[in-house]
Amino acid sequence: MGSVAPWLGLMGLATWLFARNWAGWTDPMVDFGRELYIPWRLVEGQVLYRDIAYLDGPFSPYWNALCFALFPVAMRTIEMVNIAVIACVSVLIFALLQRLVGSGGVHPLHRRIVSFASVAFFLCVLAVNLVGTGGNMNWLTPYSHGVTHGVALSLLSVWFFARHLERGRIADLALAGLVLGFCALTKPEVLAAAGSAIGIGMLVSLRTPPAGADSPLRRLGVLLGSAAVPGIGAVGLLALEMPFPDALAGALGGWSHLASSDVRTLDFYRIVMGIDDPAENLMKMALAVGVWAAVLVPALIVSIAVKSRALRDRLAIALPVAVVAVLPWVSDAYDWEDVLRPMVIFLGVGMAMAAAK
């Protein structure tokens, strides 16, 4: 029962979140309308890139169009499908963290706490928006399905690759590459992250291959070959409806627009990328690092100084609770929208540490 209770707790949390925000998690006329309009027009016979201007890859519009072809053309259809996507991503987050945290010799109880807490964070902060931003900043009615679908596909690709590292089966590697290829048909930033993870993992595994694995050259060929299949298929299908250069540009999605000055000079993208005022944004990032350090450094000191494992276990729970209790008293003193700015730094440090191991 001990292993079932946390899952029941997460299901209860998800049910409460859905009930709390039911039918109130978006404004269909603001941004999310695009995510409904485009697949509807595709179902009606129009063709992406030929009849409909679109900057990203073709996977998400045609996936949603398939949903509209199989089920009623309605906003509720997309919501129900996205609930299924959220459930699958929750399971993938749990499974991947179990592998990642477990590889470090962490106590099973702590591994489960980390995994379930991460899924709860995903549900509360990302999957079902409770912040009240006016909608479309969640996974139910996202601003761009290219992001949510891309992240889901990237997690699935990493899961298949992790299973290949455990078992050495070439079929798992082929599935990892195939799913990564579909991820390439979403958004460039998602593929960049997923491709980096799979690429680094592949390079490391070529040096120390899993037991029973095929030759490095064959494994690399299978990964790259299977990853190319979705892209080749997308170009071929689009080429049936438009000239080949247009089909190729459409399948490349956002990659074909990265060098366009029309995109790079837009204020919206400059603000999002932080290049509108680099000095100020770097200062905000440095301040956010200080905020994280104020929480993590004391926890690190305690973990080193305290010799009793039982006491460390209690403090591991008590310290985060204490931090959460203090936050309301200092919330007005800091712009919490900036707190995630240094994530790229933390990810870089984490990747360096993992490579060093």
CSV table of C-alpha atoms in Angstrom, one decimal, residues 41-337:
chain,number,residue,atom,x,y,z
A,41,ARG,CA,-8.8,24.3,-41.4
A,42,LEU,CA,-6.6,21.3,-42.0
A,43,VAL,CA,-9.5,19.0,-41.5
A,44,GLU,CA,-11.5,21.1,-43.9
A,45,GLY,CA,-8.9,20.4,-46.6
A,46,GLN,CA,-6.4,23.2,-46.4
A,47,VAL,CA,-2.7,22.5,-46.4
A,48,LEU,CA,-0.1,23.8,-43.9
A,49,TYR,CA,2.4,26.3,-45.3
A,50,ARG,CA,0.6,26.4,-48.6
A,51,ASP,CA,-2.8,27.8,-47.4
A,52,ILE,CA,-1.9,28.6,-43.8
A,53,ALA,CA,1.2,30.5,-42.6
A,54,TYR,CA,2.9,28.7,-39.8
A,55,LEU,CA,6.4,29.2,-38.3
A,56,ASP,CA,7.0,25.9,-36.5
A,57,GLY,CA,7.2,22.2,-37.6
A,58,PRO,CA,4.1,20.3,-38.9
A,59,PHE,CA,3.8,17.7,-36.1
A,60,SER,CA,1.4,19.5,-33.7
A,61,PRO,CA,-1.0,21.0,-36.2
A,62,TYR,CA,-1.5,17.7,-38.0
A,63,TRP,CA,-1.7,15.8,-34.7
A,64,ASN,CA,-4.5,18.0,-33.6
A,65,ALA,CA,-6.1,17.7,-37.0
A,66,LEU,CA,-6.0,13.9,-36.6
A,67,CYS,CA,-7.8,14.4,-33.3
A,68,PHE,CA,-10.4,16.5,-35.0
A,69,ALA,CA,-10.8,13.9,-37.7
A,70,LEU,CA,-11.4,11.1,-35.2
A,71,PHE,CA,-13.5,13.1,-32.7
A,72,PRO,CA,-15.7,16.1,-32.7
A,73,VAL,CA,-14.2,19.4,-33.9
A,74,ALA,CA,-14.4,21.1,-30.5
A,75,MET,CA,-12.2,22.7,-27.9
A,76,ARG,CA,-13.1,19.9,-25.5
A,77,THR,CA,-11.5,17.3,-27.8
A,78,ILE,CA,-8.1,19.0,-27.6
A,79,GLU,CA,-8.5,19.4,-23.8
A,80,MET,CA,-9.2,15.7,-23.3
A,81,VAL,CA,-6.3,14.6,-25.5
A,82,ASN,CA,-4.0,17.0,-23.6
A,83,ILE,CA,-5.1,15.5,-20.3
A,84,ALA,CA,-3.9,12.1,-21.7
A,85,VAL,CA,-0.6,13.8,-22.7
A,86,ILE,CA,-0.3,15.2,-19.2
A,87,ALA,CA,-0.8,11.8,-17.7
A,88,CYS,CA,1.8,10.2,-20.0
A,89,VAL,CA,4.3,13.0,-19.2
A,90,SER,CA,3.8,12.5,-15.5
A,91,VAL,CA,4.6,8.9,-15.7
A,92,LEU,CA,7.7,9.6,-17.9
A,93,ILE,CA,8.9,12.2,-15.4
A,94,PHE,CA,8.6,9.7,-12.6
A,95,ALA,CA,10.2,6.9,-14.5
A,96,LEU,CA,13.2,9.0,-15.6
A,97,LEU,CA,13.8,10.4,-12.2
A,98,GLN,CA,13.7,6.9,-10.7
A,99,ARG,CA,16.5,6.0,-13.0
A,100,LEU,CA,18.4,9.2,-12.6
A,101,VAL,CA,18.3,9.5,-8.8
A,102,GLY,CA,18.6,5.8,-8.3
A,103,SER,CA,21.9,5.7,-10.2
A,104,GLY,CA,23.5,7.7,-7.5
A,105,GLY,CA,22.9,5.2,-4.7
A,106,VAL,CA,20.1,7.3,-3.1
A,107,HIS,CA,17.9,5.7,-0.5
A,108,PRO,CA,14.7,4.3,-2.1
A,109,LEU,CA,12.5,6.4,0.1
A,110,HIS,CA,14.3,9.6,-0.9
A,111,ARG,CA,14.2,8.6,-4.5
A,112,ARG,CA,10.4,8.2,-4.4
A,113,ILE,CA,10.0,11.5,-2.5
A,114,VAL,CA,12.0,13.3,-5.3
A,115,SER,CA,10.1,11.6,-8.1
A,116,PHE,CA,6.6,12.2,-6.6
A,117,ALA,CA,7.4,15.8,-5.6
A,118,SER,CA,8.6,16.5,-9.2
A,119,VAL,CA,5.4,15.1,-10.7
A,120,ALA,CA,3.4,17.2,-8.2
A,121,PHE,CA,5.4,20.3,-9.2
A,122,PHE,CA,4.7,19.6,-12.9
A,123,LEU,CA,1.0,19.2,-12.2
A,124,CYS,CA,0.6,22.3,-10.1
A,125,VAL,CA,2.9,24.8,-11.9
A,126,LEU,CA,2.9,23.6,-15.5
A,127,ALA,CA,0.1,21.3,-16.4
A,128,VAL,CA,-2.8,23.1,-14.8
A,129,ASN,CA,-2.2,26.8,-14.4
A,130,LEU,CA,-3.1,28.3,-11.0
A,131,VAL,CA,-1.3,31.5,-11.4
A,132,GLY,CA,-4.1,33.3,-13.4
A,133,THR,CA,-2.2,34.5,-16.4
A,134,GLY,CA,-5.3,34.6,-18.5
A,135,GLY,CA,-4.8,31.1,-20.0
A,136,ASN,CA,-2.7,29.4,-22.5
A,137,MET,CA,0.3,29.1,-20.2
A,138,ASN,CA,-0.5,25.5,-19.3
A,139,TRP,CA,-0.5,22.1,-20.9
A,140,LEU,CA,-4.3,21.8,-21.2
A,141,THR,CA,-4.7,24.8,-23.5
A,142,PRO,CA,-1.1,25.8,-24.4
A,143,TYR,CA,0.1,28.9,-26.2
A,144,SER,CA,1.9,26.5,-28.5
A,145,HIS,CA,1.4,22.7,-28.8
A,146,GLY,CA,4.8,22.6,-30.4
A,147,VAL,CA,6.3,23.0,-26.9
A,148,THR,CA,4.1,20.6,-25.0
A,149,HIS,CA,4.2,17.9,-27.7
A,150,GLY,CA,7.9,18.5,-28.2
A,151,VAL,CA,8.7,18.1,-24.5
A,152,ALA,CA,6.5,15.0,-24.3
A,153,LEU,CA,8.3,13.4,-27.3
A,154,SER,CA,11.7,14.4,-26.0
A,155,LEU,CA,11.0,12.7,-22.6
A,156,LEU,CA,9.8,9.6,-24.4
A,157,SER,CA,12.9,9.6,-26.6
A,158,VAL,CA,15.1,9.8,-23.5
A,159,TRP,CA,13.2,7.0,-21.8
A,160,PHE,CA,13.7,4.7,-24.8
A,161,PHE,CA,17.4,5.7,-24.9
A,162,ALA,CA,17.7,5.0,-21.1
A,163,ARG,CA,16.2,1.6,-21.7
A,164,HIS,CA,18.7,0.9,-24.5
A,165,LEU,CA,21.5,1.7,-22.1
A,166,GLU,CA,20.1,-0.8,-19.6
A,167,ARG,CA,19.4,-3.6,-21.9
A,168,GLY,CA,21.6,-2.9,-25.0
A,169,ARG,CA,18.6,-3.7,-27.4
A,170,ILE,CA,18.9,-2.1,-30.8
A,171,ALA,CA,15.1,-1.8,-31.0
A,172,ASP,CA,15.0,0.6,-28.1
A,173,LEU,CA,17.7,2.8,-29.8
A,174,ALA,CA,15.7,2.8,-33.0
A,175,LEU,CA,12.6,3.9,-31.1
A,176,ALA,CA,14.6,6.6,-29.3
A,177,GLY,CA,15.7,7.9,-32.7
A,178,LEU,CA,12.3,7.7,-34.3
A,179,VAL,CA,10.6,9.7,-31.5
A,180,LEU,CA,13.5,12.2,-31.6
A,181,GLY,CA,12.7,12.6,-35.3
A,182,PHE,CA,9.1,13.5,-34.5
A,183,CYS,CA,10.4,15.9,-31.9
A,184,ALA,CA,12.3,17.6,-34.7
A,185,LEU,CA,9.0,18.4,-36.3
A,186,THR,CA,7.9,20.6,-33.4
A,187,LYS,CA,10.1,23.5,-32.2
A,188,PRO,CA,13.8,24.1,-32.5
A,189,GLU,CA,14.4,24.9,-28.8
A,190,VAL,CA,12.9,21.6,-27.8
A,191,LEU,CA,14.9,19.6,-30.3
A,192,ALA,CA,18.1,21.4,-29.2
A,193,ALA,CA,17.5,20.2,-25.6
A,194,ALA,CA,16.4,16.6,-26.5
A,195,GLY,CA,19.1,16.3,-29.2
A,196,SER,CA,21.8,17.4,-26.7
A,197,ALA,CA,20.7,14.9,-24.1
A,198,ILE,CA,20.6,12.0,-26.6
A,199,GLY,CA,23.8,13.1,-28.3
A,200,ILE,CA,25.8,13.4,-25.2
A,201,GLY,CA,24.4,10.1,-23.9
A,202,MET,CA,25.3,8.4,-27.2
A,203,LEU,CA,28.9,9.7,-27.2
A,204,VAL,CA,29.3,8.4,-23.6
A,205,SER,CA,27.8,5.1,-24.5
A,206,LEU,CA,30.1,4.7,-27.5
A,207,ARG,CA,33.0,4.8,-25.1
A,208,THR,CA,31.4,2.5,-22.5
A,209,PRO,CA,28.7,0.5,-24.4
A,210,PRO,CA,25.9,-1.3,-22.6
A,211,ALA,CA,26.2,-5.1,-22.2
A,212,GLY,CA,25.2,-7.0,-25.3
A,213,ALA,CA,25.1,-3.8,-27.5
A,214,ASP,CA,26.0,-3.9,-31.2
A,215,SER,CA,29.0,-2.2,-32.7
A,216,PRO,CA,29.3,1.5,-32.2
A,217,LEU,CA,29.0,2.2,-35.9
A,218,ARG,CA,25.8,0.2,-36.2
A,219,ARG,CA,24.3,1.8,-33.1
A,220,LEU,CA,25.1,5.3,-34.4
A,221,GLY,CA,23.7,4.5,-37.8
A,222,VAL,CA,20.4,3.1,-36.3
A,223,LEU,CA,20.0,6.2,-34.2
A,224,LEU,CA,20.6,8.7,-37.0
A,225,GLY,CA,18.7,6.7,-39.6
A,226,SER,CA,15.6,6.2,-37.5
A,227,ALA,CA,15.7,9.9,-36.5
A,228,ALA,CA,15.7,10.9,-40.2
A,229,VAL,CA,12.6,8.9,-41.0
A,230,PRO,CA,9.9,11.4,-39.7
A,231,GLY,CA,11.5,14.3,-41.4
A,232,ILE,CA,11.9,12.6,-44.8
A,233,GLY,CA,8.3,11.5,-44.5
A,234,ALA,CA,7.1,15.0,-43.7
A,235,VAL,CA,8.9,16.5,-46.6
A,236,GLY,CA,7.6,13.8,-49.0
A,237,LEU,CA,4.0,14.3,-47.9
A,238,LEU,CA,4.2,18.1,-48.0
A,239,ALA,CA,5.8,17.9,-51.5
A,240,LEU,CA,2.7,16.3,-52.8
A,241,GLU,CA,0.9,19.6,-52.2
A,242,MET,CA,3.6,22.2,-52.8
A,243,PRO,CA,7.0,22.8,-54.5
A,244,PHE,CA,9.8,20.8,-52.9
A,245,PRO,CA,11.7,23.9,-51.5
A,246,ASP,CA,8.5,25.0,-49.7
A,247,ALA,CA,8.0,21.5,-48.4
A,248,LEU,CA,11.5,21.3,-47.1
A,249,ALA,CA,11.2,24.8,-45.4
A,250,GLY,CA,7.9,23.7,-43.8
A,251,ALA,CA,9.3,20.5,-42.4
A,252,LEU,CA,12.3,22.4,-41.0
A,253,GLY,CA,9.9,24.6,-39.2
A,254,GLY,CA,11.4,27.2,-36.9
A,255,TRP,CA,15.0,26.3,-38.0
A,256,SER,CA,14.4,27.9,-41.4
A,257,HIS,CA,13.4,31.2,-39.7
A,258,LEU,CA,16.2,31.5,-37.1
A,259,ALA,CA,18.4,33.5,-39.5
A,260,SER,CA,15.6,35.7,-40.7
A,261,SER,CA,16.0,39.4,-39.7
A,262,ASP,CA,12.3,39.8,-39.7
A,263,VAL,CA,12.1,37.5,-36.7
A,264,ARG,CA,15.3,38.5,-34.9
A,265,THR,CA,14.5,42.2,-34.9
A,266,LEU,CA,11.0,41.8,-33.4
A,267,ASP,CA,10.8,43.3,-29.9
A,268,PHE,CA,8.8,40.3,-28.6
A,269,TYR,CA,11.6,37.8,-29.4
A,270,ARG,CA,14.3,40.2,-28.2
A,271,ILE,CA,12.6,40.5,-24.8
A,272,VAL,CA,12.0,36.7,-24.6
A,273,MET,CA,15.7,36.0,-25.4
A,274,GLY,CA,16.9,38.7,-23.1
A,275,ILE,CA,18.9,40.6,-25.7
A,276,ASP,CA,16.9,43.7,-25.4
A,277,ASP,CA,19.0,44.8,-22.3
A,278,PRO,CA,21.7,42.2,-21.7
A,279,ALA,CA,23.3,44.0,-18.8
A,280,GLU,CA,20.1,44.3,-16.8
A,281,ASN,CA,19.1,40.8,-17.6
A,282,LEU,CA,22.5,39.5,-16.4
A,283,MET,CA,22.1,41.4,-13.2
A,284,LYS,CA,18.7,39.8,-12.7
A,285,MET,CA,20.2,36.4,-13.3
A,286,ALA,CA,22.9,37.0,-10.8
A,287,LEU,CA,20.3,38.1,-8.2
A,288,ALA,CA,18.3,35.0,-8.9
A,289,VAL,CA,21.5,32.9,-8.3
A,290,GLY,CA,21.8,34.6,-4.9
A,291,VAL,CA,18.2,33.7,-4.1
A,292,TRP,CA,18.8,30.0,-4.9
A,293,ALA,CA,22.1,30.1,-3.0
A,294,ALA,CA,20.3,31.4,0.1
A,295,VAL,CA,18.3,28.2,0.2
A,296,LEU,CA,20.7,25.6,-1.2
A,297,VAL,CA,23.9,26.6,0.5
A,298,PRO,CA,22.6,26.2,4.0
A,299,ALA,CA,21.0,22.9,3.0
A,300,LEU,CA,24.4,21.7,1.6
A,301,ILE,CA,26.2,22.8,4.8
A,302,VAL,CA,23.7,20.9,7.0
A,303,SER,CA,24.0,17.8,4.8
A,304,ILE,CA,27.8,17.9,5.3
A,305,ALA,CA,27.9,18.9,8.9
A,306,VAL,CA,25.2,16.6,10.3
A,307,LYS,CA,26.5,13.0,10.7
A,308,SER,CA,23.3,11.4,11.9
A,309,ARG,CA,21.4,10.1,8.9
A,310,ALA,CA,18.1,10.1,10.7
A,311,LEU,CA,18.5,13.8,11.5
A,312,ARG,CA,19.5,14.6,7.9
A,313,ASP,CA,16.3,12.8,6.7
A,314,ARG,CA,14.2,15.0,9.0
A,315,LEU,CA,16.0,18.2,8.1
A,316,ALA,CA,15.6,17.3,4.4
A,317,ILE,CA,11.9,17.7,4.9
A,318,ALA,CA,11.9,20.4,7.5
A,319,LEU,CA,14.2,22.9,5.6
A,320,PRO,CA,12.0,23.1,2.4
A,321,VAL,CA,8.9,23.5,4.6
A,322,ALA,CA,10.6,26.3,6.5
A,323,VAL,CA,11.6,28.0,3.3
A,324,VAL,CA,8.0,27.8,2.0
A,325,ALA,CA,6.7,29.2,5.3
A,326,VAL,CA,9.0,32.2,5.0
A,327,LEU,CA,8.2,33.0,1.4
A,328,PRO,CA,4.9,34.9,2.0
A,329,TRP,CA,6.8,37.3,4.3
A,330,VAL,CA,9.4,38.2,1.7
A,331,SER,CA,7.3,37.8,-1.4
A,332,ASP,CA,7.0,41.5,-2.0
A,333,ALA,CA,10.7,42.1,-1.7
A,334,TYR,CA,11.6,40.1,-4.9
A,335,ASP,CA,10.1,39.7,-8.4
A,336,TRP,CA,9.6,35.9,-8.4
A,337,GLU,CA,9.1,35.9,-12.2
